Short mmCIF file of C-alpha atoms in Angstrom, two decimals:
data_model
loop_
_atom_site.label_atom_id
_atom_site.label_comp_id
_atom_site.label_asym_id
_atom_site.label_seq_id
_atom_site.Cartn_x
_atom_site.Cartn_y
_atom_site.Cartn_z
CA MET A 1 17.13 -10.77 21.52
CA VAL A 2 16.66 -7.44 19.76
CA THR A 3 19.51 -5.84 17.81
CA THR A 4 20.22 -2.25 16.83
CA ASP A 5 19.34 -3.23 13.25
CA ASP A 6 15.90 -4.32 14.52
CA VAL A 7 15.48 -0.97 16.31
CA ARG A 8 16.53 0.95 13.19
CA GLY A 9 14.18 -1.04 10.96
CA LEU A 10 11.19 -0.56 13.21
CA ALA A 11 11.88 3.12 13.90
CA LEU A 12 12.27 3.92 10.21
CA SER A 13 9.05 2.06 9.41
CA LEU A 14 7.07 4.60 11.45
CA PRO A 15 5.62 7.54 9.51
CA GLU A 16 7.82 10.61 9.00
CA THR A 17 10.70 9.11 10.99
CA GLU A 18 14.15 10.29 10.00
CA GLU A 19 17.54 9.07 11.18
CA HIS A 20 20.05 11.73 12.23
CA GLU A 21 23.38 11.82 14.02
CA HIS A 22 23.09 13.11 17.60
CA TRP A 23 26.35 13.66 19.48
CA GLY A 24 27.97 10.83 17.54
CA LYS A 25 25.01 8.49 18.03
CA CYS A 26 22.18 7.41 15.76
CA SER A 27 18.88 9.10 16.66
CA PHE A 28 15.35 8.71 15.29
CA ARG A 29 13.09 11.75 15.02
CA VAL A 30 9.74 12.99 13.85
CA ARG A 31 9.79 16.62 12.73
CA ASN A 32 13.12 17.01 14.52
CA LYS A 33 11.80 15.67 17.85
CA ILE A 34 13.88 12.74 19.12
CA PHE A 35 12.12 9.57 20.27
CA ALA A 36 15.02 7.08 20.35
CA VAL A 37 18.83 7.14 20.37
CA ILE A 38 20.98 4.05 19.88
CA GLN A 39 23.86 4.05 22.37
CA PRO A 40 27.48 3.23 21.47
CA ASP A 41 27.43 0.02 23.55
CA GLY A 42 25.15 -1.55 20.92
CA VAL A 43 22.72 -2.95 23.50
CA SER A 44 21.12 0.18 24.96
CA VAL A 45 18.63 2.61 23.46
CA ALA A 46 17.44 5.85 25.05
CA MET A 47 13.67 6.02 24.48
CA LYS A 48 11.16 8.78 25.02
CA THR A 49 8.58 7.96 27.68
CA THR A 50 6.44 9.60 30.33
CA HIS A 51 7.75 10.07 33.86
CA ASP A 52 5.03 7.75 35.19
CA ASP A 53 5.83 4.96 32.72
CA ARG A 54 9.55 5.44 33.32
CA ASP A 55 9.04 5.03 37.07
CA ALA A 56 6.96 1.90 36.53
CA TYR A 57 9.42 0.25 34.12
CA THR A 58 12.51 1.03 36.18
CA SER A 59 10.82 -0.31 39.32
CA MET A 60 9.63 -3.51 37.61
CA ALA A 61 12.85 -4.43 35.83
CA PRO A 62 15.88 -2.33 36.80
CA GLU A 63 18.18 -4.76 34.98
CA VAL A 64 16.42 -3.79 31.72
CA PHE A 65 15.28 -0.19 32.27
CA HIS A 66 17.27 2.54 33.98
CA VAL A 67 17.60 6.30 34.16
CA PRO A 68 21.08 7.81 34.12
CA ASP A 69 21.57 10.76 36.46
CA SER A 70 21.82 13.05 33.42
CA PHE A 71 18.27 12.01 32.42
CA ALA A 72 16.70 12.74 35.82
CA LYS A 73 14.62 15.66 34.57
CA LEU A 74 14.09 14.31 31.06
CA SER A 75 11.28 12.03 29.88
CA TYR A 76 13.66 9.36 28.58
CA MET A 77 14.90 6.03 29.88
CA MET A 78 17.61 3.62 28.83
CA VAL A 79 16.41 0.24 27.60
CA ARG A 80 18.67 -2.82 27.35
CA ILE A 81 17.41 -4.20 24.04
CA ASP A 82 19.37 -7.41 24.53
CA ARG A 83 17.10 -8.21 27.48
CA ILE A 84 13.67 -7.66 25.90
CA ASP A 85 11.79 -9.41 23.14
CA GLN A 86 10.80 -8.05 19.75
CA LYS A 87 7.19 -7.31 20.77
CA GLU A 88 8.15 -5.31 23.85
CA CYS A 89 10.75 -3.35 21.89
CA SER A 90 8.18 -2.62 19.18
CA ASP A 91 5.60 -1.47 21.73
CA LEU A 92 8.12 0.81 23.46
CA LEU A 93 9.32 2.36 20.20
CA ILE A 94 5.78 2.97 18.95
CA GLN A 95 4.86 4.57 22.27
CA ALA A 96 7.99 6.77 22.11
CA TRP A 97 7.14 7.74 18.52
CA LYS A 98 3.58 8.65 19.51
CA LEU A 99 4.83 10.94 22.28
CA VAL A 100 6.72 13.18 19.83
CA SER A 101 4.46 12.91 16.78
CA PRO A 102 1.65 15.32 15.89
CA LYS A 103 -1.82 14.07 16.90
CA LYS A 104 -3.02 13.93 13.29
CA LEU A 105 -0.07 11.75 12.31
CA VAL A 106 -0.70 9.40 15.24
CA LYS A 107 -4.37 9.19 14.31
CA ALA A 108 -3.57 8.45 10.65
CA TYR A 109 -1.12 5.75 11.70
CA GLY A 110 -3.69 4.22 14.03
CA GLU A 111 -6.25 4.19 11.23
CA SER A 112 -3.78 2.58 8.84
CA CYS A 113 -3.11 -0.11 11.45
CA ASN A 114 -6.83 -0.32 12.31
CA ARG A 115 -6.29 0.22 16.02
CA SER A 116 -6.65 2.95 18.64
CA PHE A 117 -3.79 4.85 20.23
CA ASN A 118 -3.36 7.09 23.21
CA HIS A 119 -1.61 10.38 22.62
CA GLY A 120 -0.56 12.35 25.66
CA GLY A 121 -3.18 10.66 27.84
CA LYS A 122 -6.03 11.20 25.36
CA LYS A 123 -7.44 8.29 23.44
CA ILE A 124 -7.53 8.65 19.67
CA ASP A 125 -9.86 6.09 18.10
CA SER A 126 -9.46 4.83 14.59
#
């Protein structure tokens, strides 16, 4: 089971991530662009995603991933972190971070981790 402390630790380990209050909730941002928001229930996190990925996740596991009506036009989904493992949470947060981060920052992070990343559908090789 993943906790909000796990989410906070991973999010803040990503380059240039800052934690800010957002409507009474804890959000994580890169250059003021939000990629994750911990929800007051302590088990849900709103995460940045693409519409295609969001549709796939919510179809595969609706008990874990869902889209509130207020998010219908936004590229975010709610993730029940108490129902996913550490690796999946890490992968989702890194993907969310990449979606809001500048390409050069994503590339530098990929090189520091010695792996390739996609950014907005374009592959960035390290």
